[in-house]
PDB file of C-alpha atoms and ligand atoms in Angstrom:
ATOM      1  CA  MET A   1       0.067   0.068   0.016  1.00 27.00           C
ATOM      2  CA  LYS A   2       1.040   3.595  -0.488  1.00 29.00           C
ATOM      3  CA  SER A   3      -0.490   6.842   0.459  1.00 29.00           C
ATOM      4  CA  GLN A   4      -1.974   9.104  -2.195  1.00 30.00           C
ATOM      5  CA  ARG A   5      -0.528  12.027  -0.406  1.00 27.00           C
ATOM      6  CA  GLY A   6       0.091  14.893  -2.895  1.00 29.00           C
ATOM      7  CA  ASP A   7      -1.956  13.510  -5.703  1.00 34.00           C
ATOM      8  CA  ALA A   8      -4.976  15.892  -6.270  1.00 34.00           C
ATOM      9  CA  ARG A   9      -7.146  13.130  -7.637  1.00 34.00           C
ATOM     10  CA  PHE A  10      -7.616  11.340  -4.247  1.00 31.00           C
ATOM     11  CA  PRO A  11      -9.654  12.554  -1.308  1.00 34.00           C
ATOM     12  CA  VAL A  12      -7.572  12.733   1.728  1.00 30.00           C
ATOM     13  CA  GLY A  13      -7.482   9.474   3.826  1.00 31.00           C
ATOM     14  CA  VAL A  14      -7.717   7.053   0.908  1.00 33.00           C
ATOM     15  CA  MET A  15      -4.936   4.710   0.704  1.00 33.00           C
ATOM     16  CA  LEU A  16      -3.751   3.366  -2.802  1.00 34.00           C
ATOM     17  CA  MET A  17      -3.189  -0.258  -3.152  1.00 37.00           C
ATOM     18  CA  ASP A  18      -0.483  -1.153  -5.536  1.00 37.00           C
ATOM     19  CA  GLY A  19      -1.553  -3.432  -8.336  1.00 39.00           C
ATOM     20  CA  CYS A  20      -5.253  -3.034  -7.500  1.00 46.00           C
ATOM     21  CA  GLN A  21      -6.811  -3.483 -10.940  1.00 49.00           C
ATOM     22  CA  GLY A  22     -10.302  -4.013 -12.211  1.00 54.00           C
ATOM     23  CA  PRO A  23     -11.657  -5.219 -15.529  1.00 55.00           C
ATOM     24  CA  GLY A  24      -9.596  -4.283 -18.448  1.00 58.00           C
ATOM     25  CA  GLY A  25      -6.610  -3.480 -16.213  1.00 59.00           C
ATOM     26  CA  VAL A  26      -8.399  -0.491 -14.779  1.00 68.00           C
ATOM     27  CA  ASP A  27      -6.808   1.152 -11.636  1.00 77.00           C
ATOM     28  CA  LEU A  28      -9.617   0.813  -9.003  1.00 81.00           C
ATOM     29  CA  ASN A  29      -7.835   3.492  -6.926  1.00 86.00           C
ATOM     30  CA  VAL A  30      -8.695   6.201  -9.367  1.00 86.00           C
ATOM     31  CA  PRO A  31     -12.237   7.345  -8.494  1.00 90.00           C
ATOM     32  CA  ASN A  32     -14.425   6.891 -11.528  1.00 89.00           C
ATOM     33  CA  VAL A  33     -17.672   8.881 -12.442  1.00 89.00           C
ATOM     34  CA  ALA A  34     -19.677   5.801 -13.468  1.00 90.00           C
ATOM     35  CA  ARG A  35     -18.971   3.995 -10.135  1.00 90.00           C
ATOM     36  CA  MET A  36     -19.630   7.121  -8.092  1.00 92.00           C
ATOM     37  CA  TYR A  37     -23.057   7.498  -9.954  1.00 93.00           C
ATOM     38  CA  ASP A  38     -23.609   3.682  -9.263  1.00 93.00           C
ATOM     39  CA  TYR A  39     -22.924   4.445  -5.602  1.00 94.00           C
ATOM     40  CA  TYR A  40     -25.519   7.365  -5.551  1.00 94.00           C
ATOM     41  CA  LEU A  41     -28.046   4.897  -7.220  1.00 94.00           C
ATOM     42  CA  GLY A  42     -27.562   2.284  -4.436  1.00 93.00           C
ATOM     43  CA  GLY A  43     -25.627  -0.019  -6.702  1.00 90.00           C
ATOM     44  CA  LYS A  44     -22.850  -2.433  -5.785  1.00 88.00           C
ATOM     45  CA  ASP A  45     -20.346  -1.872  -8.528  1.00 86.00           C
ATOM     46  CA  ASN A  46     -18.159   0.764  -6.813  1.00 90.00           C
ATOM     47  CA  TYR A  47     -14.879   0.706  -4.750  1.00 91.00           C
ATOM     48  CA  ALA A  48     -13.429   2.508  -1.776  1.00 94.00           C
ATOM     49  CA  ALA A  49     -11.858   5.288  -3.728  1.00 93.00           C
ATOM     50  CA  ASP A  50     -15.206   5.952  -5.620  1.00 93.00           C
ATOM     51  CA  ARG A  51     -17.243   6.010  -2.417  1.00 95.00           C
ATOM     52  CA  ALA A  52     -14.634   8.376  -0.623  1.00 95.00           C
ATOM     53  CA  LEU A  53     -14.828  10.844  -3.373  1.00 94.00           C
ATOM     54  CA  ALA A  54     -18.661  10.477  -3.581  1.00 94.00           C
ATOM     55  CA  ASP A  55     -19.023  11.097  -0.060  1.00 95.00           C
ATOM     56  CA  GLN A  56     -17.107  14.267  -0.406  1.00 94.00           C
ATOM     57  CA  VAL A  57     -19.536  15.464  -3.100  1.00 92.00           C
ATOM     58  CA  LEU A  58     -22.420  14.561  -0.635  1.00 94.00           C
ATOM     59  CA  ARG A  59     -21.003  16.975   1.938  1.00 93.00           C
ATOM     60  CA  VAL A  60     -21.304  19.908  -0.323  1.00 90.00           C
ATOM     61  CA  ALA A  61     -24.295  18.679  -2.575  1.00 90.00           C
ATOM     62  CA  PRO A  62     -26.355  16.285  -0.387  1.00 92.00           C
ATOM     63  CA  GLN A  63     -29.171  16.248  -2.913  1.00 93.00           C
ATOM     64  CA  THR A  64     -26.942  14.310  -5.518  1.00 93.00           C
ATOM     65  CA  PRO A  65     -28.473  10.733  -4.956  1.00 95.00           C
ATOM     66  CA  ALA A  66     -31.991  12.125  -5.313  1.00 96.00           C
ATOM     67  CA  LEU A  67     -30.946  13.945  -8.552  1.00 95.00           C
ATOM     68  CA  ALA A  68     -29.403  10.792  -9.832  1.00 95.00           C
ATOM     69  CA  GLN A  69     -32.598   8.925  -9.303  1.00 95.00           C
ATOM     70  CA  GLU A  70     -34.654  11.715 -10.992  1.00 96.00           C
ATOM     71  CA  ASN A  71     -32.240  11.535 -13.804  1.00 97.00           C
ATOM     72  CA  ARG A  72     -32.646   7.906 -14.352  1.00 96.00           C
ATOM     73  CA  ALA A  73     -36.477   8.366 -14.041  1.00 96.00           C
ATOM     74  CA  PHE A  74     -36.304  11.063 -16.836  1.00 98.00           C
ATOM     75  CA  LEU A  75     -34.304   8.663 -19.072  1.00 98.00           C
ATOM     76  CA  GLN A  76     -37.030   6.070 -18.616  1.00 97.00           C
ATOM     77  CA  ARG A  77     -39.860   8.360 -19.297  1.00 98.00           C
ATOM     78  CA  ALA A  78     -38.163   9.725 -22.487  1.00 98.00           C
ATOM     79  CA  VAL A  79     -37.404   6.200 -23.749  1.00 98.00           C
ATOM     80  CA  ARG A  80     -40.948   5.103 -23.203  1.00 98.00           C
ATOM     81  CA  HIS A  81     -42.181   8.012 -25.147  1.00 98.00           C
ATOM     82  CA  LEU A  82     -39.742   7.293 -27.901  1.00 98.00           C
ATOM     83  CA  ALA A  83     -40.446   3.529 -28.136  1.00 98.00           C
ATOM     84  CA  GLY A  84     -44.194   4.220 -27.806  1.00 98.00           C
ATOM     85  CA  PRO A  85     -45.879   7.162 -29.403  1.00 97.00           C
ATOM     86  CA  ALA A  86     -42.645   8.456 -31.325  1.00 98.00           C
ATOM     87  CA  GLY A  87     -42.344   4.932 -32.920  1.00 98.00           C
ATOM     88  CA  ILE A  88     -38.559   4.681 -32.517  1.00 98.00           C
ATOM     89  CA  GLY A  89     -37.219   1.158 -32.714  1.00 98.00           C
ATOM     90  CA  GLN A  90     -33.503   1.828 -32.422  1.00 98.00           C
ATOM     91  CA  PHE A  91     -31.510   3.487 -29.604  1.00 98.00           C
ATOM     92  CA  VAL A  92     -27.811   4.400 -29.065  1.00 98.00           C
ATOM     93  CA  ASP A  93     -27.219   5.246 -25.434  1.00 98.00           C
ATOM     94  CA  ILE A  94     -23.780   6.916 -25.209  1.00 98.00           C
ATOM     95  CA  GLY A  95     -22.144   7.302 -21.862  1.00 96.00           C
ATOM     96  CA  ALA A  96     -24.569   4.555 -20.760  1.00 96.00           C
ATOM     97  CA  GLY A  97     -23.089   3.995 -17.287  1.00 93.00           C
ATOM     98  CA  LEU A  98     -22.995   0.830 -15.245  1.00 90.00           C
ATOM     99  CA  PRO A  99     -26.120  -1.476 -15.717  1.00 86.00           C
ATOM    100  CA  THR A 100     -28.773  -0.552 -13.118  1.00 85.00           C
ATOM    101  CA  LEU A 101     -32.395  -1.196 -12.616  1.00 81.00           C
ATOM    102  CA  GLU A 102     -34.462  -0.400 -15.731  1.00 90.00           C
ATOM    103  CA  ASN A 103     -31.887  -0.012 -18.407  1.00 94.00           C
ATOM    104  CA  THR A 104     -32.653   1.530 -21.745  1.00 97.00           C
ATOM    105  CA  HIS A 105     -33.242  -1.949 -23.443  1.00 96.00           C
ATOM    106  CA  GLU A 106     -35.497  -3.163 -20.745  1.00 95.00           C
ATOM    107  CA  VAL A 107     -37.732   0.028 -21.022  1.00 97.00           C
ATOM    108  CA  ALA A 108     -37.691   0.076 -24.767  1.00 98.00           C
ATOM    109  CA  GLN A 109     -38.360  -3.420 -25.404  1.00 97.00           C
ATOM    110  CA  ARG A 110     -41.305  -3.575 -22.890  1.00 97.00           C
ATOM    111  CA  THR A 111     -43.011  -1.062 -25.150  1.00 95.00           C
ATOM    112  CA  ALA A 112     -41.455  -2.101 -28.551  1.00 97.00           C
ATOM    113  CA  PRO A 113     -40.328  -5.700 -28.207  1.00 95.00           C
ATOM    114  CA  GLY A 114     -38.190  -5.767 -31.283  1.00 96.00           C
ATOM    115  CA  ALA A 115     -36.239  -2.556 -30.360  1.00 98.00           C
ATOM    116  CA  HIS A 116     -32.535  -2.552 -30.846  1.00 98.00           C
ATOM    117  CA  VAL A 117     -30.226  -0.894 -28.350  1.00 97.00           C
ATOM    118  CA  VAL A 118     -26.475  -0.306 -28.403  1.00 97.00           C
ATOM    119  CA  TYR A 119     -24.828   0.936 -25.301  1.00 96.00           C
ATOM    120  CA  VAL A 120     -21.673   2.931 -25.564  1.00 97.00           C
ATOM    121  CA  ASP A 121     -19.215   3.963 -22.925  1.00 95.00           C
ATOM    122  CA  ASN A 122     -15.469   4.720 -22.662  1.00 93.00           C
ATOM    123  CA  ASP A 123     -14.984   3.092 -19.381  1.00 89.00           C
ATOM    124  CA  PRO A 124     -13.722  -0.612 -19.321  1.00 88.00           C
ATOM    125  CA  VAL A 125     -15.439  -1.367 -16.148  1.00 84.00           C
ATOM    126  CA  VAL A 126     -18.751  -0.251 -17.531  1.00 88.00           C
ATOM    127  CA  LEU A 127     -18.202  -2.386 -20.614  1.00 91.00           C
ATOM    128  CA  ALA A 128     -17.282  -5.536 -18.586  1.00 88.00           C
ATOM    129  CA  HIS A 129     -20.350  -5.254 -16.471  1.00 85.00           C
ATOM    130  CA  GLY A 130     -22.543  -4.274 -19.379  1.00 87.00           C
ATOM    131  CA  ARG A 131     -21.445  -7.242 -21.425  1.00 88.00           C
ATOM    132  CA  ALA A 132     -21.935  -9.547 -18.515  1.00 87.00           C
ATOM    133  CA  LEU A 133     -25.477  -8.357 -17.913  1.00 81.00           C
ATOM    134  CA  LEU A 134     -26.544  -8.336 -21.540  1.00 82.00           C
ATOM    135  CA  GLN A 135     -25.204 -11.738 -22.517  1.00 83.00           C
ATOM    136  CA  GLY A 136     -28.035 -13.289 -24.428  1.00 77.00           C
ATOM    137  CA  ALA A 137     -30.232 -10.232 -24.335  1.00 86.00           C
ATOM    138  CA  ALA A 138     -31.813 -10.074 -27.799  1.00 91.00           C
ATOM    139  CA  GLY A 139     -31.222  -6.902 -29.904  1.00 95.00           C
ATOM    140  CA  THR A 140     -28.710  -5.377 -27.648  1.00 96.00           C
ATOM    141  CA  ARG A 141     -24.946  -4.695 -27.793  1.00 95.00           C
ATOM    142  CA  VAL A 142     -22.312  -2.965 -25.527  1.00 95.00           C
ATOM    143  CA  ILE A 143     -19.494  -1.208 -27.459  1.00 95.00           C
ATOM    144  CA  GLN A 144     -16.478   0.857 -26.344  1.00 95.00           C
ATOM    145  CA  GLY A 145     -16.635   4.333 -27.833  1.00 97.00           C
ATOM    146  CA  ASP A 146     -15.692   7.992 -26.828  1.00 97.00           C
ATOM    147  CA  LEU A 147     -18.240  10.631 -27.380  1.00 98.00           C
ATOM    148  CA  ARG A 148     -15.483  12.981 -28.459  1.00 97.00           C
ATOM    149  CA  ARG A 149     -15.018  10.634 -31.480  1.00 98.00           C
ATOM    150  CA  PRO A 150     -18.649  10.207 -32.665  1.00 98.00           C
ATOM    151  CA  ASP A 151     -17.561   9.100 -36.031  1.00 98.00           C
ATOM    152  CA  GLU A 152     -15.906   5.901 -34.530  1.00 98.00           C
ATOM    153  CA  ILE A 153     -19.025   5.240 -32.568  1.00 98.00           C
ATOM    154  CA  LEU A 154     -21.539   5.609 -35.529  1.00 98.00           C
ATOM    155  CA  GLY A 155     -19.006   3.961 -37.989  1.00 97.00           C
ATOM    156  CA  SER A 156     -18.316   0.938 -35.906  1.00 97.00           C
ATOM    157  CA  PRO A 157     -19.325  -2.309 -37.562  1.00 97.00           C
ATOM    158  CA  GLU A 158     -20.549  -3.496 -34.209  1.00 95.00           C
ATOM    159  CA  LEU A 159     -23.018  -0.647 -34.114  1.00 97.00           C
ATOM    160  CA  THR A 160     -24.071  -0.715 -37.862  1.00 97.00           C
ATOM    161  CA  GLY A 161     -24.625  -4.457 -37.544  1.00 96.00           C
ATOM    162  CA  LEU A 162     -27.550  -3.701 -35.247  1.00 97.00           C
ATOM    163  CA  ILE A 163     -28.536  -0.022 -35.967  1.00 98.00           C
ATOM    164  CA  ASP A 164     -29.626   1.147 -39.434  1.00 98.00           C
ATOM    165  CA  LEU A 165     -28.567   4.812 -39.633  1.00 98.00           C
ATOM    166  CA  ALA A 166     -30.803   5.323 -42.677  1.00 98.00           C
ATOM    167  CA  ARG A 167     -33.857   4.846 -40.371  1.00 98.00           C
ATOM    168  CA  PRO A 168     -34.819   7.107 -37.532  1.00 98.00           C
ATOM    169  CA  VAL A 169     -32.861   6.373 -34.266  1.00 98.00           C
ATOM    170  CA  ALA A 170     -32.690   7.791 -30.861  1.00 98.00           C
ATOM    171  CA  ILE A 171     -29.377   8.948 -29.514  1.00 98.00           C
ATOM    172  CA  LEU A 172     -29.224   9.302 -25.798  1.00 98.00           C
ATOM    173  CA  LEU A 173     -26.704  11.640 -24.283  1.00 98.00           C
ATOM    174  CA  VAL A 174     -27.929  11.419 -20.657  1.00 98.00           C
ATOM    175  CA  SER A 175     -25.736  12.909 -17.996  1.00 96.00           C
ATOM    176  CA  VAL A 176     -22.610  12.702 -20.217  1.00 97.00           C
ATOM    177  CA  LEU A 177     -22.142  15.972 -22.208  1.00 98.00           C
ATOM    178  CA  HIS A 178     -20.793  17.803 -19.196  1.00 96.00           C
ATOM    179  CA  CYS A 179     -17.927  15.335 -19.248  1.00 94.00           C
ATOM    180  CA  VAL A 180     -16.707  17.102 -22.300  1.00 96.00           C
ATOM    181  CA  ARG A 181     -14.895  20.339 -21.943  1.00 95.00           C
ATOM    182  CA  ASP A 182     -15.863  23.510 -23.996  1.00 96.00           C
ATOM    183  CA  GLU A 183     -12.415  23.381 -25.689  1.00 96.00           C
ATOM    184  CA  GLU A 184     -13.451  19.884 -27.118  1.00 96.00           C
ATOM    185  CA  ASP A 185     -16.472  21.691 -28.603  1.00 98.00           C
ATOM    186  CA  PRO A 186     -19.492  19.370 -27.565  1.00 98.00           C
ATOM    187  CA  TRP A 187     -21.787  21.468 -29.781  1.00 98.00           C
ATOM    188  CA  LYS A 188     -19.861  20.381 -32.833  1.00 98.00           C
ATOM    189  CA  ILE A 189     -19.916  16.761 -31.636  1.00 98.00           C
ATOM    190  CA  VAL A 190     -23.696  16.851 -31.214  1.00 98.00           C
ATOM    191  CA  ALA A 191     -24.183  18.721 -34.600  1.00 98.00           C
ATOM    192  CA  TRP A 192     -22.195  15.948 -36.239  1.00 98.00           C
ATOM    193  CA  LEU A 193     -24.446  13.354 -34.630  1.00 98.00           C
ATOM    194  CA  ARG A 194     -27.516  15.376 -35.863  1.00 98.00           C
ATOM    195  CA  ASP A 195     -26.184  15.565 -39.373  1.00 98.00           C
ATOM    196  CA  THR A 196     -25.644  11.876 -39.477  1.00 97.00           C
ATOM    197  CA  MET A 197     -29.221  10.850 -38.055  1.00 98.00           C
ATOM    198  CA  ALA A 198     -31.939  10.260 -40.430  1.00 98.00           C
ATOM    199  CA  PRO A 199     -34.963  12.794 -40.420  1.00 97.00           C
ATOM    200  CA  GLY A 200     -37.394  11.779 -37.636  1.00 98.00           C
ATOM    201  CA  SER A 201     -34.537  10.699 -35.270  1.00 98.00           C
ATOM    202  CA  HIS A 202     -34.468  12.064 -31.684  1.00 98.00           C
ATOM    203  CA  LEU A 203     -31.967  13.487 -29.334  1.00 98.00           C
ATOM    204  CA  VAL A 204     -32.239  12.872 -25.542  1.00 98.00           C
ATOM    205  CA  ILE A 205     -30.090  15.184 -23.222  1.00 98.00           C
ATOM    206  CA  SER A 206     -29.674  15.694 -19.654  1.00 98.00           C
ATOM    207  CA  HIS A 207     -26.931  17.966 -18.483  1.00 98.00           C
ATOM    208  CA  ILE A 208     -25.626  19.479 -15.223  1.00 95.00           C
ATOM    209  CA  THR A 209     -26.107  23.207 -14.519  1.00 95.00           C
ATOM    210  CA  ALA A 210     -25.911  25.437 -11.586  1.00 90.00           C
ATOM    211  CA  ALA A 211     -29.156  27.308 -12.002  1.00 85.00           C
ATOM    212  CA  ASP A 212     -29.569  27.745  -8.230  1.00 81.00           C
ATOM    213  CA  HIS A 213     -27.471  27.142  -5.139  1.00 85.00           C
ATOM    214  CA  ALA A 214     -24.600  27.579  -7.617  1.00 86.00           C
ATOM    215  CA  GLU A 215     -21.932  27.688  -4.938  1.00 89.00           C
ATOM    216  CA  ASN A 216     -22.915  24.180  -3.744  1.00 88.00           C
ATOM    217  CA  ALA A 217     -23.138  22.892  -7.508  1.00 88.00           C
ATOM    218  CA  GLU A 218     -19.755  24.499  -8.264  1.00 87.00           C
ATOM    219  CA  ALA A 219     -18.311  22.827  -5.045  1.00 87.00           C
ATOM    220  CA  GLY A 220     -19.610  19.441  -6.026  1.00 87.00           C
ATOM    221  CA  ALA A 221     -18.268  19.683  -9.456  1.00 87.00           C
ATOM    222  CA  ASP A 222     -14.897  20.796  -8.031  1.00 86.00           C
ATOM    223  CA  VAL A 223     -14.699  17.428  -6.146  1.00 87.00           C
ATOM    224  CA  TYR A 224     -15.809  15.721  -9.254  1.00 83.00           C
ATOM    225  CA  ARG A 225     -12.867  17.044 -11.197  1.00 83.00           C
ATOM    226  CA  ARG A 226     -10.631  14.843  -9.045  1.00 80.00           C
ATOM    227  CA  ALA A 227     -12.362  11.791 -10.695  1.00 79.00           C
ATOM    228  CA  SER A 228     -11.553  10.065 -13.947  1.00 71.00           C
ATOM    229  CA  THR A 229     -13.290  12.687 -16.072  1.00 77.00           C
ATOM    230  CA  ASP A 230     -14.034  16.426 -16.146  1.00 82.00           C
ATOM    231  CA  MET A 231     -17.261  18.288 -15.222  1.00 89.00           C
ATOM    232  CA  THR A 232     -18.463  21.330 -16.990  1.00 94.00           C
ATOM    233  CA  LEU A 233     -21.592  23.159 -15.585  1.00 94.00           C
ATOM    234  CA  ARG A 234     -23.450  24.903 -18.365  1.00 96.00           C
ATOM    235  CA  THR A 235     -26.164  27.377 -18.478  1.00 96.00           C
ATOM    236  CA  HIS A 236     -29.790  26.768 -19.848  1.00 97.00           C
ATOM    237  CA  SER A 237     -28.920  28.726 -23.145  1.00 97.00           C
ATOM    238  CA  ALA A 238     -25.578  26.765 -23.592  1.00 98.00           C
ATOM    239  CA  ILE A 239     -27.477  23.443 -23.081  1.00 98.00           C
ATOM    240  CA  ARG A 240     -30.305  24.612 -25.371  1.00 98.00           C
ATOM    241  CA  ARG A 241     -27.757  25.076 -28.163  1.00 98.00           C
ATOM    242  CA  PHE A 242     -27.183  21.290 -28.297  1.00 98.00           C
ATOM    243  CA  PHE A 243     -30.757  21.165 -29.825  1.00 98.00           C
ATOM    244  CA  ASP A 244     -30.007  23.467 -32.714  1.00 98.00           C
ATOM    245  CA  GLY A 245     -31.512  21.829 -35.805  1.00 97.00           C
ATOM    246  CA  PHE A 246     -34.024  19.851 -33.609  1.00 98.00           C
ATOM    247  CA  GLU A 247     -37.531  20.563 -32.691  1.00 98.00           C
ATOM    248  CA  LEU A 248     -37.605  20.593 -28.983  1.00 98.00           C
ATOM    249  CA  LEU A 249     -40.561  18.347 -27.819  1.00 98.00           C
ATOM    250  CA  GLU A 250     -42.846  19.757 -25.039  1.00 98.00           C
ATOM    251  CA  PRO A 251     -42.288  20.825 -22.312  1.00 98.00           C
ATOM    252  CA  GLY A 252     -38.917  21.993 -23.661  1.00 98.00           C
ATOM    253  CA  LEU A 253     -35.678  22.088 -21.784  1.00 98.00           C
ATOM    254  CA  VAL A 254     -36.778  21.931 -18.258  1.00 97.00           C
ATOM    255  CA  ARG A 255     -35.777  20.540 -14.694  1.00 96.00           C
ATOM    256  CA  LEU A 256     -35.652  16.691 -14.372  1.00 97.00           C
ATOM    257  CA  THR A 257     -38.920  16.427 -12.558  1.00 96.00           C
ATOM    258  CA  GLU A 258     -40.765  18.508 -14.897  1.00 95.00           C
ATOM    259  CA  TRP A 259     -40.256  16.525 -18.193  1.00 97.00           C
ATOM    260  CA  ARG A 260     -43.658  14.708 -18.613  1.00 97.00           C
ATOM    261  CA  PRO A 261     -44.219  13.738 -15.044  1.00 95.00           C
ATOM    262  CA  PRO A 262     -46.413  10.608 -14.637  1.00 91.00           C
ATOM    263  CA  GLU A 263     -50.136  11.523 -14.578  1.00 90.00           C
ATOM    264  CA  GLY A 264     -51.276  12.503 -11.099  1.00 90.00           C
ATOM    265  CA  VAL A 265     -47.714  13.073  -9.824  1.00 88.00           C
ATOM    266  CA  THR A 266     -46.861  16.442  -8.699  1.00 88.00           C
ATOM    267  CA  PRO A 267     -43.118  17.101  -9.693  1.00 87.00           C
ATOM    268  CA  ARG A 268     -40.851  17.398  -6.597  1.00 88.00           C
ATOM    269  CA  GLN A 269     -39.963  21.005  -5.961  1.00 89.00           C
ATOM    270  CA  ASP A 270     -37.501  20.486  -3.134  1.00 91.00           C
ATOM    271  CA  LEU A 271     -34.505  19.689  -5.364  1.00 93.00           C
ATOM    272  CA  PRO A 272     -32.089  22.348  -6.510  1.00 91.00           C
ATOM    273  CA  THR A 273     -31.856  22.852 -10.364  1.00 94.00           C
ATOM    274  CA  TRP A 274     -28.767  21.219 -11.069  1.00 93.00           C
ATOM    275  CA  PHE A 275     -29.799  19.438 -14.212  1.00 96.00           C
ATOM    276  CA  PHE A 276     -31.724  20.554 -17.380  1.00 98.00           C
ATOM    277  CA  CYS A 277     -33.167  17.828 -19.714  1.00 98.00           C
ATOM    278  CA  GLY A 278     -35.095  17.637 -22.955  1.00 98.00           C
ATOM    279  CA  VAL A 279     -35.879  15.560 -26.025  1.00 98.00           C
ATOM    280  CA  GLY A 280     -35.612  16.872 -29.583  1.00 98.00           C
ATOM    281  CA  ARG A 281     -36.747  15.695 -32.904  1.00 98.00           C
ATOM    282  CA  LYS A 282     -34.713  16.194 -36.081  1.00 98.00           C
ATOM    283  CA  THR A 283     -37.028  17.613 -38.659  1.00 89.00           C
TER     284      THR A 283
HETATM  285  C1  SAM B   1     -23.154   9.905 -14.811  1.00 77.18           C
HETATM  286  S1  SAM B   1     -22.900   8.533 -15.828  1.00 77.18           S
HETATM  287  C2  SAM B   1     -24.539   8.579 -16.714  1.00 77.18           C
HETATM  288  C3  SAM B   1     -25.079   7.135 -16.947  1.00 77.18           C
HETATM  289  C4  SAM B   1     -26.341   7.070 -17.640  1.00 77.18           C
HETATM  290  N1  SAM B   1     -26.307   7.764 -18.919  1.00 77.18           N
HETATM  291  C5  SAM B   1     -27.434   7.876 -16.875  1.00 77.18           C
HETATM  292  O1  SAM B   1     -27.685   8.935 -17.052  1.00 77.18           O
HETATM  293  O2  SAM B   1     -27.979   7.122 -15.995  1.00 77.18           O
HETATM  294  C6  SAM B   1     -21.739   9.132 -17.045  1.00 77.18           C
HETATM  295  C7  SAM B   1     -21.148   7.946 -17.923  1.00 77.18           C
HETATM  296  O3  SAM B   1     -20.541   8.557 -19.029  1.00 77.18           O
HETATM  297  C8  SAM B   1     -19.436   7.889 -19.406  1.00 77.18           C
HETATM  298  N2  SAM B   1     -18.566   8.778 -20.166  1.00 77.18           N
HETATM  299  C9  SAM B   1     -17.915   9.990 -19.573  1.00 77.18           C
HETATM  300  N3  SAM B   1     -17.193  10.563 -20.601  1.00 77.18           N
HETATM  301  C10 SAM B   1     -17.464   9.782 -21.700  1.00 77.18           C
HETATM  302  C11 SAM B   1     -17.033  10.028 -22.987  1.00 77.18           C
HETATM  303  N4  SAM B   1     -16.258  10.921 -23.467  1.00 77.18           N
HETATM  304  N5  SAM B   1     -17.374   8.944 -24.000  1.00 77.18           N
HETATM  305  C12 SAM B   1     -18.265   7.976 -23.610  1.00 77.18           C
HETATM  306  N6  SAM B   1     -18.769   7.780 -22.334  1.00 77.18           N
HETATM  307  C13 SAM B   1     -18.342   8.738 -21.313  1.00 77.18           C
HETATM  308  C14 SAM B   1     -18.853   7.542 -17.934  1.00 77.18           C
HETATM  309  O4  SAM B   1     -18.045   6.432 -18.090  1.00 77.18           O
HETATM  310  C15 SAM B   1     -20.255   7.116 -17.239  1.00 77.18           C
HETATM  311  O5  SAM B   1     -20.469   5.820 -17.460  1.00 77.18           O
END
């Protein structure tokens, strides 16, 4: 064992273990956004370094687990709409995260049994768990890909073997675009995806913001920046620009709880606005 003292990625008090490797040779001592998110959702695929850093986020942003759950609930409502009334039969979920309850293919295939779903992530641990979970699940695939290289994702034979890009597709960028820095031009990445999608395709986005209690949101993001990826908070108008060239479906770019809440459910008002979400249709 060696101490991490002096290494800004690690929260004080976490010890590094030499040779502690996860699937794909991943260093489990490096806190990882996918596994921190899994911890907030009550999952079991997380390690000491992930939990230690996640606990630091909770100290400044205690509403994070509730927001993670609302983010999943938004994803599920959006997929139900797309697989149902919108008639979409193919989904590409980029930055899919670790498998959890009610994954995209489970929600989509319940509504549209023949739906095809490709999960994409750049984290080898996510890929290992995803492949183990999906073994034998019809119409699904898990592939390695980086959102910053969208041409490699949509051009991958593994993807095109299941997704016909000449037909409408839904691309999910749920809680992942904030991992891409401004300098990497995430708007250009999304515009490239838009131009490659067939008319009638849909884009689903949720994105971190600091619309209120901004100091706490910034403090939480600062802690996150010590994990495996970056975290850029964006304004409503900067997030809205991702939907350029799309018709934004009702109710627009809104708080997680406000996107088509289930009938009879009054959206929670007690959570800070740290996410905006929306669904767009390419016209
Ligand atoms: C907070 S999780 C979101 C999981 C899921 N989309 C959801 O909203 O429930 C973010 C995921 O994005 C992945 N990710 C981060 N940067 C990425 C990139 N450049 N390309 C692909 N995946 C990325 C992480 O590995 C992680 O699994």
